[in-house]
Amino acid sequence: MKPPDHPLRPSTLCIHAGTYLDKPTGGACSPIFTSTACAFPNPANENIYPRYFNTPNQQVIARKLAALEKGKAAVVFSSGMAAISTLLLAHLKPGDHAIFQNDLYGGTMQFITRELTRLGVEVSWGANAADFAAAVRRETRLIYIESPSNPLLHCVDLEAVAALGQRHSVLTVIDNTFATPINQNPLTWGLDAVIHSATKYLNGHSDVNAGVVVASAEIVRRVTASAVDFGGMLDAHACSQLERGLKTLALRVQRHNENALALASYLASHPAVARVNHPGLSTHPDHTLAARQMRGFGGMLSFELRQPDQVDRLLSRLRIVMPALSLGGVESLVCVPSRTSHRTLTPAERQRAGISDGLVRVSVGIEDEQDLQEDFHQALATV
Ligand code: PLP
């Protein structure tokens, strides 16, 4: 088939970008290449090996994600944390300084406070571009953000962070897991590298662990060189499953966006709820910023009850929405971050991040919106 002569749009990219051309059968799907021993020498004179991140199935994911995030290159990992830790370790050495957003995924915060600082990397924290600007020093090498953030849905001004990084020749990195490339493309705002936990929306069915880094060819080359040493590669079967999940990403995210905004509006009007965090609500402090840099507001929200001691009761009364760790799947999940995603932080670290013990996080799935609302309605009636 002749390739189209115009840039393709997101739903089309989800389905077609990167697909391995199956010449023997003309099949519509990428075949699964399971070999861990590949001929050498070969016509391309290339060492193909799964831990070198260069097998056909790994390349399919890399091409699809690079297209969706509008990057030049990408590399797929066995988890989001493998992507995060490898990118950070590929760019930081003892004596370097890095700046991080206050409220990041708990595992990322733990990696920073337990591993990076042990290696002699100095870290500063901040809430927004102004804080990051004030923290920049001569040794600063990297600024790392999450927007919207987990679990408070804070948004950071991507353009301002990118400009700051460019002014000081500092690498700017974003965890774009919550937004997905359907809602937000940080590279087009000038950031240098995008990370995803592909375990979440990219796969979307709560049955694969994976991560990706998307950036320029030079950054991806550097990250991949470290990745080969650290070894966090994804095998062919998981790549194939992730490829299948990615084909429906645009469709799923559209429904996640609609359901989350509807549920956030409902919860915000409920007398038992004290506060709802969702960037699509006009009451959210970052709503204007989110509306500028996002095409949709995502499927995540969090809220606090007026009586925080009623949280367990609420969770036990839900009939459709499942109390569970993780997020981004087709099914709606609910958790208490202080006991799950952010449980390993000290109370002081949680307080700095603004995560109270009564905060409830909802990953709004793609069920019928009315069923989700009714589930919360009957559960909230008991608290
Ligand atoms: N980034 C965010 C925003 C997350 O929520 C998570 C996990 O929950 C991760 C990264 C880590 O991803 P993984 O569990 O795939 O290592």
mmCIF file with all atom_site columns, C-alpha atoms and ligand atoms in Angstrom, residues 78-84 104-108 144 146 148-150 175-178 195-200 208-211 325-327 341-342 361, ligand 1:
data_model
loop_
_atom_site.group_PDB
_atom_site.id
_atom_site.type_symbol
_atom_site.label_atom_id
_atom_site.label_alt_id
_atom_site.label_comp_id
_atom_site.label_asym_id
_atom_site.label_entity_id
_atom_site.label_seq_id
_atom_site.pdbx_PDB_ins_code
_atom_site.Cartn_x
_atom_site.Cartn_y
_atom_site.Cartn_z
_atom_site.occupancy
_atom_site.B_iso_or_equiv
_atom_site.pdbx_formal_charge
_atom_site.auth_seq_id
_atom_site.auth_comp_id
_atom_site.auth_asym_id
_atom_site.auth_atom_id
_atom_site.pdbx_PDB_model_num
ATOM   1  C CA . SER A 1 78  ? 9.428  -3.694 31.420 1.00 0.00 ? 78  SER A CA 1
ATOM   2  C CA . SER A 1 79  ? 7.753  -1.138 33.732 1.00 0.00 ? 79  SER A CA 1
ATOM   3  C CA . GLY A 1 80  ? 7.214  2.563  34.215 1.00 0.00 ? 80  GLY A CA 1
ATOM   4  C CA . MET A 1 81  ? 9.759  2.531  37.043 1.00 0.00 ? 81  MET A CA 1
ATOM   5  C CA . ALA A 1 82  ? 12.350 0.881  34.754 1.00 0.00 ? 82  ALA A CA 1
ATOM   6  C CA . ALA A 1 83  ? 11.823 3.766  32.315 1.00 0.00 ? 83  ALA A CA 1
ATOM   7  C CA . ILE A 1 84  ? 12.011 6.407  35.072 1.00 0.00 ? 84  ILE A CA 1
ATOM   8  C CA . LEU A 1 104 ? 4.946  12.746 42.032 1.00 0.00 ? 104 LEU A CA 1
ATOM   9  C CA . TYR A 1 105 ? 3.961  9.084  41.881 1.00 0.00 ? 105 TYR A CA 1
ATOM   10 C CA . GLY A 1 106 ? 5.057  7.541  45.219 1.00 0.00 ? 106 GLY A CA 1
ATOM   11 C CA . GLY A 1 107 ? 7.425  5.045  43.575 1.00 0.00 ? 107 GLY A CA 1
ATOM   12 C CA . THR A 1 108 ? 9.226  7.862  41.772 1.00 0.00 ? 108 THR A CA 1
ATOM   13 C CA . TYR A 1 144 ? 11.305 16.433 36.408 1.00 0.00 ? 144 TYR A CA 1
ATOM   14 C CA . GLU A 1 146 ? 4.251  15.098 36.380 1.00 0.00 ? 146 GLU A CA 1
ATOM   15 C CA . PRO A 1 148 ? -1.466 16.197 35.872 1.00 0.00 ? 148 PRO A CA 1
ATOM   16 C CA . SER A 1 149 ? 0.161  14.778 38.976 1.00 0.00 ? 149 SER A CA 1
ATOM   17 C CA . ASN A 1 150 ? -0.624 11.657 40.962 1.00 0.00 ? 150 ASN A CA 1
ATOM   18 C CA . ASP A 1 175 ? 5.801  11.714 33.370 1.00 0.00 ? 175 ASP A CA 1
ATOM   19 C CA . ASN A 1 176 ? 2.816  11.953 30.995 1.00 0.00 ? 176 ASN A CA 1
ATOM   20 C CA . THR A 1 177 ? 1.078  8.809  32.302 1.00 0.00 ? 177 THR A CA 1
ATOM   21 C CA . PHE A 1 178 ? -2.062 10.560 33.582 1.00 0.00 ? 178 PHE A CA 1
ATOM   22 C CA . ILE A 1 195 ? 7.963  9.026  30.220 1.00 0.00 ? 195 ILE A CA 1
ATOM   23 C CA . HIS A 1 196 ? 4.940  6.751  30.533 1.00 0.00 ? 196 HIS A CA 1
ATOM   24 C CA . SER A 1 197 ? 3.994  3.917  32.755 1.00 0.00 ? 197 SER A CA 1
ATOM   25 C CA . ALA A 1 198 ? 2.492  1.940  29.850 1.00 0.00 ? 198 ALA A CA 1
ATOM   26 C CA . THR A 1 199 ? 1.001  -0.326 32.518 1.00 0.00 ? 199 THR A CA 1
ATOM   27 C CA . LYS A 1 200 ? -1.757 2.279  32.789 1.00 0.00 ? 200 LYS A CA 1
ATOM   28 C CA . VAL A 1 208 ? 0.641  -5.747 31.152 1.00 0.00 ? 208 VAL A CA 1
ATOM   29 C CA . ASN A 1 209 ? 3.514  -4.015 32.995 1.00 0.00 ? 209 ASN A CA 1
ATOM   30 C CA . ALA A 1 210 ? 5.529  -1.721 30.733 1.00 0.00 ? 210 ALA A CA 1
ATOM   31 C CA . GLY A 1 211 ? 7.096  1.729  30.416 1.00 0.00 ? 211 GLY A CA 1
ATOM   32 C CA . LEU A 1 325 ? -4.013 -0.481 43.240 1.00 0.00 ? 325 LEU A CA 1
ATOM   33 C CA . SER A 1 326 ? -3.092 0.864  39.795 1.00 0.00 ? 326 SER A CA 1
ATOM   34 C CA . LEU A 1 327 ? -5.059 2.937  37.294 1.00 0.00 ? 327 LEU A CA 1
ATOM   35 C CA . SER A 1 341 ? 0.690  4.464  45.869 1.00 0.00 ? 341 SER A CA 1
ATOM   36 C CA . HIS A 1 342 ? 2.259  6.780  48.500 1.00 0.00 ? 342 HIS A CA 1
ATOM   37 C CA . ARG A 1 361 ? -8.239 8.555  44.186 1.00 0.00 ? 361 ARG A CA 1
HETATM 38 N N1 . PLP B 2 .   ? 4.150  7.041  36.905 1.00 0.00 ? 1   PLP B N1 1
HETATM 39 C C1 . PLP B 2 .   ? 2.909  7.135  37.401 1.00 0.00 ? 1   PLP B C1 1
HETATM 40 C C2 . PLP B 2 .   ? 2.177  8.438  37.276 1.00 0.00 ? 1   PLP B C2 1
HETATM 41 C C3 . PLP B 2 .   ? 2.316  6.052  38.030 1.00 0.00 ? 1   PLP B C3 1
HETATM 42 O O1 . PLP B 2 .   ? 1.077  6.174  38.540 1.00 0.00 ? 1   PLP B O1 1
HETATM 43 C C4 . PLP B 2 .   ? 3.038  4.830  38.146 1.00 0.00 ? 1   PLP B C4 1
HETATM 44 C C5 . PLP B 2 .   ? 2.451  3.662  38.812 1.00 0.00 ? 1   PLP B C5 1
HETATM 45 O O2 . PLP B 2 .   ? 1.409  3.703  39.397 1.00 0.00 ? 1   PLP B O2 1
HETATM 46 C C6 . PLP B 2 .   ? 4.330  4.776  37.616 1.00 0.00 ? 1   PLP B C6 1
HETATM 47 C C7 . PLP B 2 .   ? 4.858  5.890  36.994 1.00 0.00 ? 1   PLP B C7 1
HETATM 48 C C8 . PLP B 2 .   ? 5.158  3.517  37.718 1.00 0.00 ? 1   PLP B C8 1
HETATM 49 O O3 . PLP B 2 .   ? 4.747  2.611  36.763 1.00 0.00 ? 1   PLP B O3 1
HETATM 50 P P1 . PLP B 2 .   ? 4.953  1.021  36.853 1.00 0.00 ? 1   PLP B P1 1
HETATM 51 O O4 . PLP B 2 .   ? 4.086  0.518  37.964 1.00 0.00 ? 1   PLP B O4 1
HETATM 52 O O5 . PLP B 2 .   ? 4.570  0.543  35.499 1.00 0.00 ? 1   PLP B O5 1
HETATM 53 O O6 . PLP B 2 .   ? 6.400  0.797  37.158 1.00 0.00 ? 1   PLP B O6 1
#
